[in-house]
Coordinates of C-alpha atoms and ligand atoms in Angstrom, one line a residue:
M1286 CA -36.4 -0.2 33.2
K1287 CA -34.2 -2.5 31.2
T1288 CA -32.6 -0.8 28.2
N1289 CA -32.9 -2.7 24.9
P1290 CA -29.5 -3.6 23.4
I1291 CA -27.6 -1.8 20.6
V1292 CA -27.0 -4.2 17.7
V1293 CA -23.6 -4.0 15.9
V1294 CA -23.8 -5.7 12.5
G1295 CA -20.4 -7.2 11.4
A1296 CA -17.7 -8.5 13.6
G1297 CA -14.6 -7.2 11.8
P1298 CA -12.2 -5.0 13.7
V1299 CA -14.6 -2.0 13.3
G1300 CA -17.6 -3.8 14.6
L1301 CA -15.6 -5.4 17.5
M1302 CA -14.1 -2.0 18.4
N1303 CA -17.5 -0.2 18.3
A1304 CA -19.1 -2.9 20.4
L1305 CA -16.3 -2.6 23.0
Y1306 CA -16.6 1.2 23.1
L1307 CA -20.4 1.0 23.5
S1308 CA -20.3 -1.6 26.2
R1309 CA -17.2 -0.5 28.2
V1310 CA -17.2 3.2 27.8
R1311 CA -20.9 4.0 27.3
K1312 CA -22.0 1.1 29.6
L1313 CA -24.7 0.1 27.1
P1314 CA -26.0 -3.5 26.4
V1315 CA -24.7 -4.7 23.0
I1316 CA -25.3 -7.7 20.7
V1317 CA -22.9 -8.3 17.8
I1318 CA -24.2 -10.1 14.6
E1319 CA -21.7 -11.8 12.3
Q1320 CA -22.5 -13.6 9.1
Q1321 CA -19.4 -15.9 9.2
S1322 CA -18.9 -18.7 11.6
T1323 CA -16.1 -16.9 13.3
V1324 CA -15.6 -13.2 14.2
G1325 CA -12.7 -11.0 13.1
G1326 CA -13.4 -10.1 9.5
L1327 CA -10.1 -9.1 7.8
Y1328 CA -8.3 -9.5 11.1
S1329 CA -9.0 -13.3 11.2
S1330 CA -5.8 -15.2 10.8
V1331 CA -6.0 -18.3 8.6
D1332 CA -4.9 -21.7 9.8
T1333 CA -2.6 -23.3 7.2
A1334 CA -0.4 -26.5 7.2
W1335 CA 2.5 -24.1 8.1
G1336 CA 0.7 -22.4 11.0
L1337 CA -1.3 -19.2 11.3
V1338 CA -1.1 -16.5 8.7
D1339 CA -2.8 -13.1 8.5
Q1340 CA -4.8 -12.0 5.4
G1341 CA -2.2 -9.7 4.0
V1342 CA -0.5 -6.9 5.9
H1343 CA -2.7 -5.3 8.5
I1344 CA -0.6 -3.6 11.2
P1345 CA -3.1 -1.8 13.5
Q1346 CA -2.2 1.9 13.8
E1347 CA -3.3 4.2 16.5
T1348 CA -6.1 6.6 15.5
G1349 CA -5.0 9.6 17.6
V1350 CA -8.3 9.5 19.6
S1351 CA -7.3 8.3 23.0
A1352 CA -10.7 6.9 23.9
I1353 CA -10.3 4.4 21.0
D1354 CA -6.5 3.8 21.3
D1355 CA -6.6 3.1 25.0
L1356 CA -9.3 0.6 24.6
F1357 CA -7.4 -1.1 21.8
F1358 CA -4.2 -1.2 23.8
D1359 CA -6.0 -2.8 26.8
I1360 CA -7.1 -5.8 24.7
L1361 CA -3.9 -7.5 25.3
P1362 CA -1.6 -7.4 28.4
R1363 CA 1.0 -4.7 27.9
N1364 CA 3.9 -7.2 27.6
E1365 CA 2.1 -9.0 24.8
W1366 CA 2.2 -6.0 22.4
Q1367 CA 5.2 -4.9 20.5
I1368 CA 5.1 -1.2 19.9
L1369 CA 6.2 -0.1 16.5
E1370 CA 7.1 3.6 16.6
G1371 CA 9.4 6.3 15.2
T1372 CA 11.2 5.0 12.1
R1373 CA 10.0 1.4 12.8
K1374 CA 6.3 2.3 12.7
D1375 CA 5.7 1.3 9.1
I1376 CA 8.7 0.3 7.0
A1377 CA 7.3 0.2 3.4
G1378 CA 9.0 0.1 0.0
N1379 CA 8.3 -0.6 -3.6
V1380 CA 9.4 -2.2 -6.8
F1381 CA 9.9 0.6 -9.4
A1382 CA 12.0 0.9 -12.5
G1383 CA 13.3 -2.6 -12.2
R1384 CA 14.6 -2.5 -8.6
I1385 CA 13.4 -2.9 -5.0
D1386 CA 13.4 0.4 -3.1
F1387 CA 14.1 -0.2 0.6
G1388 CA 14.1 3.5 1.5
S1389 CA 10.6 4.8 0.7
L1390 CA 7.2 3.6 -0.5
Y1391 CA 7.1 6.5 -3.0
P1392 CA 8.4 6.1 -6.5
D1393 CA 12.0 7.3 -6.8
L1394 CA 12.3 9.4 -9.9
R1395 CA 16.1 9.2 -9.8
R1396 CA 15.7 5.7 -11.3
L1397 CA 14.4 7.2 -14.5
P1398 CA 16.6 7.9 -17.5
R1399 CA 18.5 11.2 -16.8
E1400 CA 16.5 13.2 -19.3
D1401 CA 13.2 12.0 -17.9
F1402 CA 14.2 12.7 -14.4
L1403 CA 15.2 16.2 -15.2
Q1404 CA 11.9 16.9 -17.0
C1405 CA 9.9 15.5 -14.0
A1406 CA 12.0 17.6 -11.6
A1407 CA 11.6 20.7 -13.7
E1408 CA 7.8 20.4 -13.9
L1409 CA 7.6 19.5 -10.2
F1410 CA 9.4 22.7 -9.2
A1411 CA 7.7 24.9 -11.9
N1412 CA 4.3 23.7 -10.5
L1413 CA 5.1 24.6 -6.9
S1414 CA 2.2 26.0 -5.0
T1415 CA 1.0 26.0 -1.4
S1416 CA -2.6 26.0 -2.6
R1417 CA -2.6 22.8 -4.6
P1418 CA -6.1 21.2 -4.9
G1419 CA -6.9 18.4 -2.5
F1420 CA -8.6 15.1 -3.3
E1421 CA -12.1 16.6 -3.2
E1422 CA -11.3 19.6 -5.4
V1423 CA -10.3 17.8 -8.6
E1424 CA -12.4 15.8 -11.0
N1425 CA -10.2 12.8 -11.5
L1426 CA -6.9 11.2 -10.8
R1427 CA -5.2 12.8 -13.8
D1428 CA -6.0 16.3 -12.6
Y1429 CA -4.8 15.4 -9.1
F1430 CA -1.5 14.1 -10.3
E1431 CA -0.9 16.9 -12.9
A1432 CA -1.6 19.6 -10.3
R1433 CA 1.1 18.0 -8.0
F1434 CA 3.7 16.6 -10.3
G1435 CA 3.1 18.1 -13.8
R1436 CA 2.1 16.3 -17.0
F1437 CA 5.3 14.5 -17.8
C1438 CA 5.6 12.7 -14.5
T1439 CA 1.9 11.9 -14.6
E1440 CA 2.2 10.3 -18.0
T1441 CA 5.6 8.7 -17.6
V1442 CA 5.5 7.4 -14.0
L1443 CA 2.1 7.5 -12.5
E1444 CA -0.2 6.5 -15.4
P1445 CA 1.6 3.1 -15.9
I1446 CA 1.4 2.4 -12.1
V1447 CA -2.4 3.1 -12.0
Q1448 CA -2.8 1.0 -15.2
K1449 CA -1.1 -1.9 -13.6
I1450 CA -3.0 -1.7 -10.3
W1451 CA -6.5 -0.9 -11.5
Q1452 CA -6.3 -1.4 -15.3
Q1453 CA -8.2 1.9 -15.9
P1454 CA -7.2 5.2 -17.5
L1455 CA -6.5 8.1 -15.1
E1456 CA -9.6 10.1 -16.3
R1457 CA -11.9 7.3 -15.0
M1458 CA -10.3 7.1 -11.6
S1459 CA -11.3 8.9 -8.4
P1460 CA -8.6 11.2 -7.0
W1461 CA -8.9 9.3 -3.8
A1462 CA -7.2 6.3 -5.4
A1463 CA -3.9 8.1 -4.8
K1464 CA -4.6 7.8 -1.0
L1465 CA -5.1 4.0 -1.3
V1466 CA -1.7 3.4 -2.9
H1467 CA 0.2 6.3 -1.3
L1468 CA 0.9 8.1 -4.6
A1469 CA 0.9 11.6 -3.1
R1470 CA 4.7 12.1 -3.2
V1471 CA 7.7 11.2 -5.3
V1472 CA 11.4 10.8 -4.3
T1473 CA 13.7 13.2 -6.1
H1474 CA 16.8 13.8 -4.0
N1475 CA 19.1 12.2 -1.5
A1476 CA 18.4 12.5 2.2
D1477 CA 20.3 15.7 3.0
V1478 CA 18.8 17.6 0.1
A1479 CA 15.3 16.2 0.7
L1480 CA 15.5 17.4 4.3
T1481 CA 16.3 20.9 3.2
L1482 CA 13.6 20.9 0.5
K1483 CA 11.0 19.5 2.9
M1484 CA 11.4 22.6 5.0
S1485 CA 9.2 24.3 2.4
P1486 CA 5.5 23.2 3.1
A1487 CA 4.9 23.2 -0.7
L1488 CA 7.7 20.8 -1.3
D1489 CA 7.1 18.7 1.8
A1490 CA 3.7 17.9 0.4
V1491 CA 5.1 16.3 -2.8
I1492 CA 8.6 15.2 -2.0
G1493 CA 9.3 11.9 -0.3
F1494 CA 12.2 11.2 2.0
P1495 CA 14.4 8.6 0.4
D1496 CA 15.9 6.9 3.5
Q1497 CA 13.0 6.0 5.9
L1498 CA 15.2 4.4 8.6
S1499 CA 17.1 7.7 9.1
V1500 CA 14.1 10.1 9.1
P1501 CA 14.7 12.6 11.9
A1502 CA 11.8 12.5 14.5
E1503 CA 10.7 16.1 13.7
V1504 CA 9.8 15.1 10.1
F1505 CA 7.0 12.8 11.2
S1506 CA 3.7 14.5 10.7
N1507 CA 2.2 12.5 13.6
R1508 CA 3.5 10.5 16.5
R1509 CA 0.9 7.7 16.3
R1510 CA 2.2 4.3 17.0
A1511 CA 1.5 0.9 15.4
L1512 CA 0.9 -2.1 17.5
Y1513 CA 1.3 -5.8 16.6
P1514 CA 1.1 -8.8 19.0
K1515 CA 4.5 -10.3 19.9
R1516 CA 2.9 -13.7 19.2
F1517 CA 2.3 -13.9 15.4
G1518 CA -1.3 -13.6 14.2
L1519 CA -4.0 -11.0 14.4
S1520 CA -6.2 -13.8 15.7
G1521 CA -4.6 -13.0 19.1
V1522 CA -6.1 -9.5 18.9
V1523 CA -9.5 -10.9 17.8
A1524 CA -9.4 -13.4 20.8
G1525 CA -8.6 -10.4 23.0
F1526 CA -11.6 -8.6 21.7
V1527 CA -13.8 -11.6 22.3
R1528 CA -12.5 -12.0 25.9
E1529 CA -13.1 -8.3 26.7
L1530 CA -16.5 -8.3 25.1
E1531 CA -17.6 -11.3 27.0
R1532 CA -16.4 -9.6 30.2
E1533 CA -18.8 -6.8 29.4
G1534 CA -21.6 -9.2 28.8
V1535 CA -21.8 -8.6 25.0
R1536 CA -23.5 -11.4 23.1
L1537 CA -21.6 -12.5 19.9
L1538 CA -23.9 -14.2 17.4
T1539 CA -21.9 -15.9 14.6
S1540 CA -23.4 -17.5 11.5
S1541 CA -26.2 -15.0 11.8
D1542 CA -27.6 -12.0 9.9
V1543 CA -30.3 -9.5 10.1
H1544 CA -33.3 -10.8 8.2
G1545 CA -35.6 -7.9 8.7
V1546 CA -36.2 -4.7 10.6
D1547 CA -39.3 -3.2 12.2
I1548 CA -39.4 0.6 11.8
N1549 CA -41.8 2.7 13.7
A1550 CA -41.8 6.5 13.7
D1551 CA -38.4 6.7 12.1
I1552 CA -36.9 4.4 14.6
I1553 CA -35.8 0.8 14.2
S1554 CA -37.7 -0.8 17.1
A1555 CA -36.8 -4.4 16.5
I1556 CA -34.7 -6.6 14.2
H1557 CA -35.2 -10.2 13.0
I1558 CA -32.0 -12.2 13.6
K1559 CA -31.6 -15.2 11.4
D1560 CA -29.5 -18.1 12.5
L1561 CA -28.0 -19.2 9.2
K1562 CA -27.4 -22.8 10.4
S1563 CA -30.8 -23.6 11.7
N1564 CA -32.7 -20.9 9.7
I1565 CA -34.5 -20.0 12.9
I1566 CA -35.5 -16.3 13.1
E1567 CA -35.7 -14.5 16.4
R1568 CA -37.3 -11.1 16.8
K1569 CA -35.4 -8.8 19.2
E1570 CA -36.3 -5.3 20.4
I1571 CA -33.4 -3.0 20.2
S1572 CA -32.4 0.5 20.9
A1573 CA -30.1 1.2 17.9
V1574 CA -28.2 -0.4 15.0
V1575 CA -24.5 0.2 14.2
W1576 CA -23.9 -1.1 10.7
T1577 CA -20.3 -2.0 9.9
S1578 CA -20.7 -4.6 7.1
P1579 CA -21.2 -3.9 3.4
I1580 CA -24.0 -1.4 2.5
P1581 CA -26.0 -3.4 -0.1
S1582 CA -27.5 -5.8 2.5
L1583 CA -28.5 -2.8 4.6
M1584 CA -30.2 -1.3 1.5
K1585 CA -32.2 -4.5 1.0
L1586 CA -33.4 -4.4 4.6
L1587 CA -34.6 -0.9 4.0
N1588 CA -36.4 -1.8 0.8
L1589 CA -34.0 0.2 -1.3
E1590 CA -32.6 -1.0 -4.6
A1591 CA -28.8 -1.3 -4.6
L1592 CA -27.7 -0.6 -8.1
P1593 CA -24.7 -2.7 -9.1
I1594 CA -21.3 -1.1 -8.9
P1595 CA -20.5 -0.4 -12.6
D1596 CA -16.8 -1.3 -12.8
A1597 CA -16.3 -4.9 -11.7
P1598 CA -13.6 -5.7 -9.2
L1599 CA -10.4 -7.3 -10.5
P1600 CA -9.9 -11.0 -9.9
H1601 CA -7.3 -11.1 -7.1
R1602 CA -5.7 -13.8 -4.9
V1603 CA -3.9 -13.7 -1.6
V1604 CA -1.0 -16.2 -1.6
H1605 CA 1.2 -17.2 1.3
L1606 CA 4.6 -18.8 0.5
F1607 CA 6.8 -20.4 3.1
L1608 CA 10.5 -20.1 2.5
N1609 CA 13.6 -21.8 4.0
K1610 CA 15.4 -18.4 4.2
P1611 CA 14.3 -14.8 4.6
P1612 CA 13.3 -13.1 1.3
E1613 CA 15.5 -10.3 -0.1
T1614 CA 13.4 -7.6 1.4
G1615 CA 15.6 -6.3 4.2
A1616 CA 13.7 -4.5 7.0
L1617 CA 10.6 -3.9 4.8
Y1618 CA 7.3 -4.9 6.4
W1619 CA 5.6 -4.7 3.0
L1620 CA 6.0 -3.2 -0.5
W1621 CA 4.0 -2.1 -3.5
S1622 CA 5.0 -3.5 -6.9
Y1623 CA 4.6 -0.5 -9.2
D1624 CA 6.4 -2.0 -12.2
P1625 CA 4.3 -3.2 -15.1
G1626 CA 5.2 -6.7 -16.3
D1627 CA 4.3 -8.7 -13.2
C1628 CA 1.0 -9.4 -11.5
L1629 CA 2.3 -8.6 -8.0
I1630 CA 0.4 -5.8 -6.2
R1631 CA 1.4 -5.9 -2.6
V1632 CA 3.9 -8.1 -0.9
S1633 CA 4.2 -8.4 2.9
I1634 CA 6.9 -9.9 5.0
P1635 CA 5.6 -10.7 8.5
H1636 CA 8.8 -11.7 10.2
A1637 CA 10.0 -8.1 9.6
Y1638 CA 7.4 -6.7 12.0
C1639 CA 6.9 -9.8 14.2
S1640 CA 9.9 -12.0 14.6
D1641 CA 7.7 -14.8 15.9
A1642 CA 6.3 -15.2 12.4
A1643 CA 9.4 -17.1 11.4
R1644 CA 9.3 -20.3 13.3
D1645 CA 11.5 -23.4 13.0
G1646 CA 13.4 -21.8 10.1
V1647 CA 10.3 -21.2 8.0
Y1648 CA 9.7 -17.6 6.7
P1649 CA 6.2 -16.7 5.6
L1650 CA 5.7 -14.2 2.8
C1651 CA 2.4 -12.9 1.5
A1652 CA 1.8 -11.9 -2.1
E1653 CA -1.4 -10.2 -3.2
I1654 CA -1.7 -10.7 -6.9
H1655 CA -4.0 -10.1 -9.9
V1656 CA -4.9 -13.4 -11.5
P1657 CA -7.1 -12.7 -14.6
D1658 CA -7.9 -16.3 -15.3
A1659 CA -10.6 -17.4 -12.9
G1660 CA -9.9 -21.1 -13.8
I1661 CA -6.4 -21.2 -12.5
D1662 CA -6.1 -23.5 -9.5
D1663 CA -4.3 -23.0 -6.2
N1664 CA -1.2 -24.9 -7.2
A1665 CA -0.8 -22.8 -10.4
T1666 CA -1.5 -19.6 -8.4
I1667 CA 1.2 -20.5 -5.9
G1668 CA 3.6 -21.3 -8.8
L1669 CA 2.7 -17.9 -10.4
A1670 CA 3.4 -16.0 -7.2
E1671 CA 6.7 -17.7 -6.8
S1672 CA 7.8 -17.1 -10.4
Q1673 CA 6.9 -13.4 -10.1
L1674 CA 8.7 -12.9 -6.8
R1675 CA 11.8 -14.6 -8.3
M1676 CA 11.7 -12.5 -11.4
R1677 CA 11.7 -9.4 -9.2
A1678 CA 14.6 -10.8 -7.1
L1679 CA 12.4 -10.7 -4.0
I1680 CA 13.3 -14.3 -3.5
A1681 CA 17.0 -15.3 -4.1
P1682 CA 17.7 -18.1 -6.6
D1683 CA 19.1 -20.4 -3.8
T1684 CA 16.0 -19.9 -1.5
Q1685 CA 13.6 -22.7 -1.5
V1686 CA 9.8 -22.4 -1.4
L1687 CA 8.8 -25.1 1.0
G1688 CA 5.1 -24.7 0.5
G1689 CA 2.3 -22.3 -0.2
T1690 CA -1.4 -21.7 0.4
V1691 CA -4.0 -19.5 -1.2
I1692 CA -6.6 -17.8 1.0
S1693 CA -9.9 -19.4 0.0
G1694 CA -12.7 -17.5 -1.7
G1695 CA -10.3 -15.2 -3.6
R1696 CA -10.5 -11.5 -2.9
A1697 CA -12.2 -9.1 -5.2
F1698 CA -9.9 -6.1 -5.7
F1699 CA -12.2 -3.0 -5.6
V1700 CA -11.5 -0.5 -8.4
P1701 CA -12.0 3.1 -7.2
T1702 CA -13.2 4.6 -10.5
I1703 CA -15.3 7.8 -10.3
A1704 CA -18.3 5.8 -11.4
N1705 CA -17.8 3.2 -8.6
C1706 CA -17.2 5.8 -5.9
Q1707 CA -20.3 7.8 -7.1
A1708 CA -22.4 4.6 -7.1
M1709 CA -21.3 3.9 -3.5
H1710 CA -22.0 7.4 -2.5
S1711 CA -25.4 7.2 -4.1
Q1712 CA -26.1 4.1 -2.1
R1713 CA -25.2 6.0 1.1
H1714 CA -27.2 9.0 0.0
A1715 CA -30.3 6.8 -0.6
I1716 CA -30.0 5.4 2.9
E1717 CA -29.4 8.9 4.4
M1718 CA -32.7 10.1 2.8
I1719 CA -34.7 7.6 4.8
R1720 CA -32.3 6.7 7.6
P1721 CA -34.0 5.8 10.8
D1722 CA -32.8 8.0 13.6
N1723 CA -31.2 5.2 15.5
L1724 CA -29.2 3.7 12.6
L1725 CA -25.5 4.5 12.4
I1726 CA -23.3 3.5 9.5
A1727 CA -19.6 2.9 10.2
T1728 CA -18.1 1.6 6.9
Q1729 CA -15.6 2.7 4.3
D1730 CA -16.7 5.8 2.4
L1731 CA -14.1 6.5 -0.3
N1732 CA -15.7 9.7 -1.5
A1733 CA -15.1 11.1 2.0
G1734 CA -11.6 9.6 2.1
I1735 CA -12.6 7.0 4.7
F1736 CA -10.8 3.7 3.8
Y1737 CA -8.4 2.4 6.4
M1738 CA -9.5 1.2 9.8
P1739 CA -8.4 4.3 11.8
D1740 CA -10.3 6.4 9.3
I1741 CA -13.5 4.4 9.8
L1742 CA -13.2 4.4 13.6
C1743 CA -12.4 8.2 13.8
A1744 CA -15.3 9.0 11.5
G1745 CA -17.7 7.0 13.7
I1746 CA -16.7 7.9 17.3
S1747 CA -18.7 11.1 17.7
Q1748 CA -21.8 9.3 16.4
L1749 CA -21.4 6.5 19.0
D1750 CA -21.5 9.1 21.7
T1751 CA -25.0 10.2 20.6
L1752 CA -26.5 6.7 21.3
Ligands
LIG2958 C1 -7.2 -5.2 -0.6 C2 -7.4 -4.5 0.7 C3 -6.3 -4.3 1.5 C4 -6.4 -3.6 2.7 N1 -5.4 -3.4 3.5 C5 -5.5 -2.7 4.6 C6 -4.4 -2.5 5.5 O1 -3.3 -3.0 5.3 N2 -4.6 -1.8 6.7 C7 -5.8 -1.3 7.0 O2 -6.0 -0.6 8.0 N3 -6.8 -1.4 6.2 C8 -6.7 -2.1 5.0 N4 -7.8 -2.3 4.2 C9 -9.0 -1.7 4.6 C10 -9.8 -2.7 5.5 O3 -10.9 -3.1 4.7 C11 -10.1 -2.1 6.8 O4 -9.1 -1.5 7.5 C12 -10.7 -3.1 7.8 O5 -10.8 -4.4 7.4 C13 -12.1 -2.6 8.1 O6 -12.7 -3.4 9.1 P1 -14.2 -3.7 9.0 O7 -14.5 -4.3 10.3 O8 -14.9 -2.5 8.6 O9 -14.4 -4.7 7.8 P2 -14.1 -6.3 7.7 O10 -12.9 -6.7 8.3 O11 -14.3 -6.6 6.3 O12 -15.4 -6.9 8.6 C14 -16.7 -6.8 8.1 C15 -17.4 -8.0 8.8 O13 -18.8 -8.0 8.5 C16 -19.2 -9.3 8.2 N5 -20.5 -9.2 7.4 C17 -20.5 -8.9 6.0 N6 -21.8 -8.9 5.7 C18 -22.6 -9.1 6.8 C19 -24.0 -9.2 7.0 N7 -24.9 -9.0 6.1 N8 -24.4 -9.4 8.3 C20 -23.5 -9.6 9.3 N9 -22.2 -9.6 9.1 C21 -21.7 -9.3 7.9 C22 -18.1 -9.9 7.5 O14 -18.1 -11.3 7.5 C23 -16.9 -9.3 8.3 O15 -16.6 -10.1 9.4 C24 -7.7 -3.0 3.0 C25 -8.8 -3.3 2.2 C26 -8.7 -4.0 1.1 C27 -9.9 -4.2 0.2

């Protein structure tokens, strides 16, 4: 008997990976449904007058689950990957206390006035404990920071950073926000002393190493690698996914969505696929649904009311600038801007992790910025990004900006307040209460610490094996 297909909804990297796993490893028939006219989600590169660019920094990292990592690695021929490992896996820095930090992505407290540094260090050491509460054991981000770093460091260093990034007081923020911006450690000492201090597990959990390119191999908590194509653009990975899925006979339906579902005896027996160009609806019998796109449209299909997320996302834009010289960012792949006083959030420098990104003497740079004024046009946004980067000396005065582009549609910057995380959790809970047995959800779930792509894939793999 012919088996009905599994439907994967959403063709971002998670949907594509799940579809490949189900078709190649589980040998099951699969259909992928994607609302946009092209597949790839946040992995889609964008074509600009200056060539392809990615949508901000996304350097795929191994998950540690070989069934997933091997499949991913096989998407491109071996010689088309560059493997980033050891100290070169993820070179990330920050702007903090008026300067760029090339050595670590954690804030370096040695930049503070001497008195402030001493007080932060004193509280950090006085608070030392091996049984510090984890993300799920504290009420809010203030409690999380105070338990790790003490009150003074929380108020002097961390609160202004959170205020800049999310414009919310610490009490309103979910502790998981610290995971999103990597605020789980601070730098306090030079490399030799830090190495000695980090021999203590209690200190290792809160102290950052200040010189990432000289980290001894044994300090790495995991040996997972990062992979990026030698040829610039994650669209190469997306094209590889498409090639492999087509080889497995997977149908990829773009400009489509799920218009309705037929549920019988707690099972989704069929879905109604709407072609968004022709408005034609096709009913298809299916064996299971793997949902990888946002939850509210799934709730609508299940006749559940999706209450609005209480704290609105921040208006945010992704700007690409093209320079005639490399920016002043050294070997950094990307950095956070922690300092108040600019609107930069994350800056990425593609030629640092893929030399092919700099072609014909043009160096791309991506700035993800908060732009409160919704009326500001693309030219003004490009000018704003340039002025902020120059102010922070990330672009030298004699470097020319040859051009720029803004990713269309803007990008809402999710604010992980407790209220928002709880609202999202309630949405998932409402679905769980009535979830048909053959519906799997593979999306971000911040309340469970699932945010980055490897988290989502790892959380979903055991479920895929039940289909
Ligand atoms: C600002 C920001 C920065 C991030 N940076 C990183 C990073 O550097 N590294 C990292 O690993 N992660 C990062 N993430 C997390 C990132 O979201 C995930 O890693 C990754 O994109 C998840 O892939 P996905 O396939 O789940 O989602 P997406 O890439 O968003 O794909 C979802 C797909 O579903 C489609 N879709 C939506 N609705 C429907 C519908 N109703 N029907 C059919 N299709 C639909 C969309 O068009 C899209 O193609 C970042 C997230 C944000 C918000």
